[in-house]
Short mmCIF file of C-alpha atoms in Angstrom, two decimals:
data_model
loop_
_atom_site.label_atom_id
_atom_site.label_comp_id
_atom_site.label_asym_id
_atom_site.label_seq_id
_atom_site.Cartn_x
_atom_site.Cartn_y
_atom_site.Cartn_z
CA UNK X 1380 28.58 26.81 9.51
CA UNK X 1381 29.42 23.23 8.54
CA UNK X 1382 33.13 23.96 8.93
CA UNK X 1383 32.65 25.75 12.23
CA UNK X 1384 30.60 22.88 13.64
CA UNK X 1385 33.09 20.25 12.44
CA UNK X 1386 30.61 18.50 10.14
CA UNK X 1387 33.05 18.92 7.25
CA UNK X 1388 36.84 19.28 7.35
CA UNK X 1389 37.56 21.03 4.05
CA UNK X 1390 35.56 23.31 1.78
CA UNK X 1391 35.96 24.77 -1.69
CA UNK X 1392 33.61 27.70 -2.25
CA UNK X 1393 32.82 29.03 -5.71
CA UNK X 1394 30.92 31.70 -7.58
CA UNK X 1395 30.98 32.91 -11.17
CA UNK X 1396 31.47 36.51 -9.97
CA UNK X 1397 35.03 37.54 -9.01
CA UNK X 1398 33.58 40.10 -6.61
CA UNK X 1399 31.53 37.47 -4.81
CA UNK X 1400 34.58 35.18 -4.58
CA UNK X 1401 36.59 38.00 -3.00
CA UNK X 1402 33.79 38.73 -0.52
CA UNK X 1403 33.51 35.04 0.30
CA UNK X 1404 37.24 34.75 0.96
CA UNK X 1405 37.16 37.85 3.16
CA UNK X 1406 34.24 36.51 5.20
CA UNK X 1407 36.06 33.21 5.70
CA UNK X 1408 39.20 35.00 6.92
CA UNK X 1409 37.15 37.11 9.31
CA UNK X 1410 35.70 33.93 10.81
CA UNK X 1411 39.10 32.25 11.03
CA UNK X 1412 38.16 29.57 8.50
CA UNK X 1413 40.44 28.10 5.87
CA UNK X 1414 38.57 27.63 2.60
CA UNK X 1415 39.57 27.43 -1.03
CA UNK X 1416 37.76 30.18 -2.91
CA UNK X 1417 37.59 29.89 -6.69
CA UNK X 1418 35.77 31.51 -9.57
CA UNK X 1419 33.86 28.76 -11.38
CA UNK X 1420 31.22 28.30 -14.05
CA UNK X 1421 28.76 25.61 -12.94
CA UNK X 1422 28.49 24.38 -16.53
CA UNK X 1423 32.28 23.82 -16.78
CA UNK X 1424 33.65 23.24 -13.29
CA UNK X 1425 37.46 23.59 -13.05
CA UNK X 1426 37.95 20.48 -10.91
CA UNK X 1427 39.08 16.91 -11.65
CA UNK X 1428 36.65 14.01 -11.72
CA UNK X 1429 35.53 12.63 -8.34
CA UNK X 1430 36.98 15.60 -6.41
CA UNK X 1431 34.26 16.05 -3.79
CA UNK X 1432 32.09 14.08 -1.38
CA UNK X 1433 29.40 16.75 -1.11
CA UNK X 1434 28.19 19.66 -3.25
CA UNK X 1435 25.95 22.26 -1.60
CA UNK X 1436 24.22 25.23 -3.17
CA UNK X 1437 21.62 27.81 -2.26
CA UNK X 1438 19.55 29.63 -4.90
CA UNK X 1439 21.91 28.49 -7.65
CA UNK X 1440 20.18 26.19 -10.13
CA UNK X 1441 17.50 28.63 -11.27
CA UNK X 1442 20.21 31.01 -12.50
CA UNK X 1443 21.94 28.46 -14.77
CA UNK X 1444 21.17 28.64 -18.51
CA UNK X 1445 22.08 25.01 -19.32
CA UNK X 1446 20.87 22.73 -16.54
CA UNK X 1447 21.78 19.55 -18.41
CA UNK X 1448 25.44 20.56 -18.54
CA UNK X 1449 25.42 21.79 -14.96
CA UNK X 1450 24.00 18.53 -13.57
CA UNK X 1451 26.46 16.54 -15.69
CA UNK X 1452 29.30 18.56 -14.15
CA UNK X 1453 27.96 18.02 -10.64
CA UNK X 1454 27.84 14.29 -11.31
CA UNK X 1455 31.39 14.32 -12.73
CA UNK X 1456 33.09 16.10 -9.82
CA UNK X 1457 31.41 13.96 -7.15
CA UNK X 1458 33.05 10.80 -5.92
CA UNK X 1459 30.90 7.64 -6.02
CA UNK X 1460 28.52 7.80 -3.08
CA UNK X 1461 28.81 11.59 -2.95
CA UNK X 1462 25.73 13.76 -2.59
CA UNK X 1463 24.30 17.03 -3.81
CA UNK X 1464 21.97 19.26 -1.80
CA UNK X 1465 20.43 22.43 -3.20
CA UNK X 1466 18.04 24.75 -1.36
CA UNK X 1467 16.22 27.94 -2.27
CA UNK X 1468 15.13 26.88 -5.76
CA UNK X 1469 11.86 28.61 -6.73
CA UNK X 1470 8.72 26.54 -7.20
CA UNK X 1471 6.70 27.51 -10.27
CA UNK X 1472 3.35 27.36 -8.46
CA UNK X 1473 4.75 28.83 -5.27
CA UNK X 1474 6.18 31.77 -7.17
CA UNK X 1475 2.76 32.52 -8.65
CA UNK X 1476 1.12 32.26 -5.24
CA UNK X 1477 3.68 34.69 -3.82
CA UNK X 1478 2.47 37.31 -6.29
CA UNK X 1479 -0.82 37.57 -4.34
CA UNK X 1480 0.63 39.07 -1.11
CA UNK X 1481 2.93 41.27 -3.22
CA UNK X 1482 -0.05 42.74 -5.08
CA UNK X 1483 -1.98 43.17 -1.83
CA UNK X 1484 0.94 45.02 -0.27
CA UNK X 1485 1.25 47.29 -3.30
CA UNK X 1486 -2.42 48.22 -2.99
CA UNK X 1487 -2.15 48.89 0.75
CA UNK X 1488 1.23 50.64 0.69
CA UNK X 1489 -0.08 54.25 0.46
CA UNK X 1490 -2.30 53.76 3.53
CA UNK X 1491 0.55 51.99 5.37
CA UNK X 1492 2.95 54.86 4.66
CA UNK X 1493 0.35 57.38 5.81
CA UNK X 1494 -0.08 55.49 9.07
CA UNK X 1495 3.69 55.50 9.64
CA UNK X 1496 4.14 59.03 8.25
CA UNK X 1497 6.73 57.55 5.91
CA UNK X 1498 7.93 59.14 2.68
CA UNK X 1499 7.69 57.06 -0.51
CA UNK X 1500 10.87 55.25 -1.53
CA UNK X 1501 12.74 56.58 -4.52
CA UNK X 1502 12.11 54.69 -7.73
CA UNK X 1503 14.86 52.11 -8.45
CA UNK X 1504 16.90 52.18 -11.63
CA UNK X 1505 15.42 49.84 -14.27
CA UNK X 1506 18.60 47.76 -14.39
CA UNK X 1507 19.42 47.95 -10.70
CA UNK X 1508 22.46 50.16 -11.39
CA UNK X 1509 21.45 53.01 -9.10
CA UNK X 1510 22.17 51.20 -5.85
CA UNK X 1511 24.19 48.03 -5.15
CA UNK X 1512 21.28 46.78 -3.03
CA UNK X 1513 18.63 47.26 -5.71
CA UNK X 1514 17.09 44.10 -7.13
CA UNK X 1515 16.31 45.30 -10.64
CA UNK X 1516 18.54 42.63 -12.18
CA UNK X 1517 16.60 39.74 -10.66
CA UNK X 1518 14.20 39.52 -13.58
CA UNK X 1519 17.20 39.08 -15.90
CA UNK X 1520 19.07 36.42 -13.93
CA UNK X 1521 16.15 34.38 -12.54
CA UNK X 1522 15.91 32.04 -15.52
CA UNK X 1523 13.97 29.06 -14.16
CA UNK X 1524 11.18 28.18 -11.77
CA UNK X 1525 10.60 24.47 -11.23
CA UNK X 1526 7.91 21.88 -10.78
CA UNK X 1527 9.14 19.29 -8.26
CA UNK X 1528 9.08 16.45 -10.81
CA UNK X 1529 10.99 18.59 -13.30
CA UNK X 1530 13.74 19.40 -10.79
CA UNK X 1531 14.02 15.74 -9.79
CA UNK X 1532 14.14 14.79 -13.47
CA UNK X 1533 17.21 16.95 -14.09
CA UNK X 1534 19.06 15.03 -11.37
CA UNK X 1535 17.91 11.60 -12.54
CA UNK X 1536 18.77 12.33 -16.16
CA UNK X 1537 22.33 13.13 -15.08
CA UNK X 1538 22.64 9.73 -13.40
CA UNK X 1539 21.83 10.58 -9.79
CA UNK X 1540 19.86 8.22 -7.57
CA UNK X 1541 18.04 8.57 -4.22
CA UNK X 1542 16.56 11.79 -5.57
CA UNK X 1543 14.24 13.71 -3.26
CA UNK X 1544 12.50 17.07 -3.60
CA UNK X 1545 10.60 18.76 -0.80
CA UNK X 1546 8.99 22.14 -0.32
CA UNK X 1547 9.95 24.90 2.07
CA UNK X 1548 8.18 28.11 3.16
CA UNK X 1549 4.48 28.69 2.61
CA UNK X 1550 2.83 30.97 5.17
CA UNK X 1551 6.23 32.42 6.13
CA UNK X 1552 6.79 33.27 2.50
CA UNK X 1553 3.44 35.00 2.09
CA UNK X 1554 3.99 36.95 5.31
CA UNK X 1555 7.54 37.84 4.32
CA UNK X 1556 6.71 39.03 0.81
CA UNK X 1557 3.79 41.11 2.09
CA UNK X 1558 5.95 42.90 4.64
CA UNK X 1559 8.97 43.30 2.36
CA UNK X 1560 6.78 44.83 -0.34
CA UNK X 1561 5.36 47.31 2.17
CA UNK X 1562 8.82 48.19 3.47
CA UNK X 1563 10.19 48.63 -0.05
CA UNK X 1564 7.55 51.29 -0.72
CA UNK X 1565 8.99 53.60 1.96
CA UNK X 1566 12.35 55.16 2.68
CA UNK X 1567 14.34 52.79 4.94
CA UNK X 1568 14.82 55.50 7.56
CA UNK X 1569 11.03 55.81 7.94
CA UNK X 1570 10.37 52.15 8.77
CA UNK X 1571 10.36 51.93 12.59
CA UNK X 1572 12.35 49.34 14.50
CA UNK X 1573 9.20 47.94 16.13
CA UNK X 1574 7.80 47.14 12.67
CA UNK X 1575 11.01 45.37 11.66
CA UNK X 1576 10.93 43.34 14.87
CA UNK X 1577 7.31 42.35 14.22
CA UNK X 1578 8.17 41.30 10.65
CA UNK X 1579 11.25 39.34 11.73
CA UNK X 1580 9.73 37.46 14.66
CA UNK X 1581 6.47 36.85 12.80
CA UNK X 1582 8.43 35.30 9.94
CA UNK X 1583 10.32 33.00 12.32
CA UNK X 1584 7.08 31.86 13.99
CA UNK X 1585 5.42 31.07 10.66
CA UNK X 1586 8.57 29.34 9.45
CA UNK X 1587 8.29 26.95 12.41
CA UNK X 1588 4.62 26.39 11.57
CA UNK X 1589 5.55 25.54 7.99
CA UNK X 1590 8.34 23.16 9.03
CA UNK X 1591 6.46 21.28 11.72
CA UNK X 1592 2.89 21.21 10.40
CA UNK X 1593 2.51 22.13 6.74
CA UNK X 1594 5.60 20.75 5.00
CA UNK X 1595 4.91 17.13 6.02
CA UNK X 1596 1.26 17.39 4.91
CA UNK X 1597 1.10 19.48 1.73
CA UNK X 1598 2.50 18.86 -1.77
CA UNK X 1599 5.93 20.43 -2.42
CA UNK X 1600 4.67 22.25 -5.52
CA UNK X 1601 2.73 24.88 -3.57
CA UNK X 1602 5.67 25.96 -1.41
CA UNK X 1603 7.82 28.89 -2.47
CA UNK X 1604 11.17 27.08 -2.35
CA UNK X 1605 12.21 23.58 -3.35
CA UNK X 1606 15.04 21.58 -1.80
CA UNK X 1607 16.78 18.93 -3.88
CA UNK X 1608 18.88 16.05 -2.59
CA UNK X 1609 20.48 13.24 -4.60
CA UNK X 1610 23.36 10.74 -4.58
CA UNK X 1611 25.89 9.69 -7.18
CA UNK X 1612 25.92 5.87 -7.35
#
């Protein structure tokens, strides 16, 4: 989106998975975008010092085993004055709060399926191997959840300045997890389109409520996601 809007002129996109890199490159070609796609380990980035003005990531940091090394690498490859911005990093408190609507949905799922005359979903494989869209591996690869001060501390300890952490998604997250947990309990073909539209538009409405009213007022720690920004001096 940044390339398409002209905000940035060049982009190098990375992932540790060769399959994801291939998918990324294919998506870029389909959109008519020229990007460099490379397999990379965030703890040992294959780029020279001061290579980039901006490093962006979504739902990345909480998967990295060695955050100290990863932040040191981010600092190294940024030019002076360059910035990092990471979104979608789970908040420790927010993650616990999200368990409440998940449990509620699990309890209500049988009645919900009866109302919709939906068959129960098949049980997923324990390791997620049964279906490429299963999420059984998440518990293995989701290594960290953060307190805001902890996430900011990782950036400061690596030498970044102008560090900021804010929260994102509260009511939208609760609504989303509740509905996703209900939907996951049924076969996809039995979930009606009108329900999916309700879930989608309800999520967007609550997301606007979070952004305009709740995020400026409430502490970041209670939100589901944290957003980190920082600058290399």
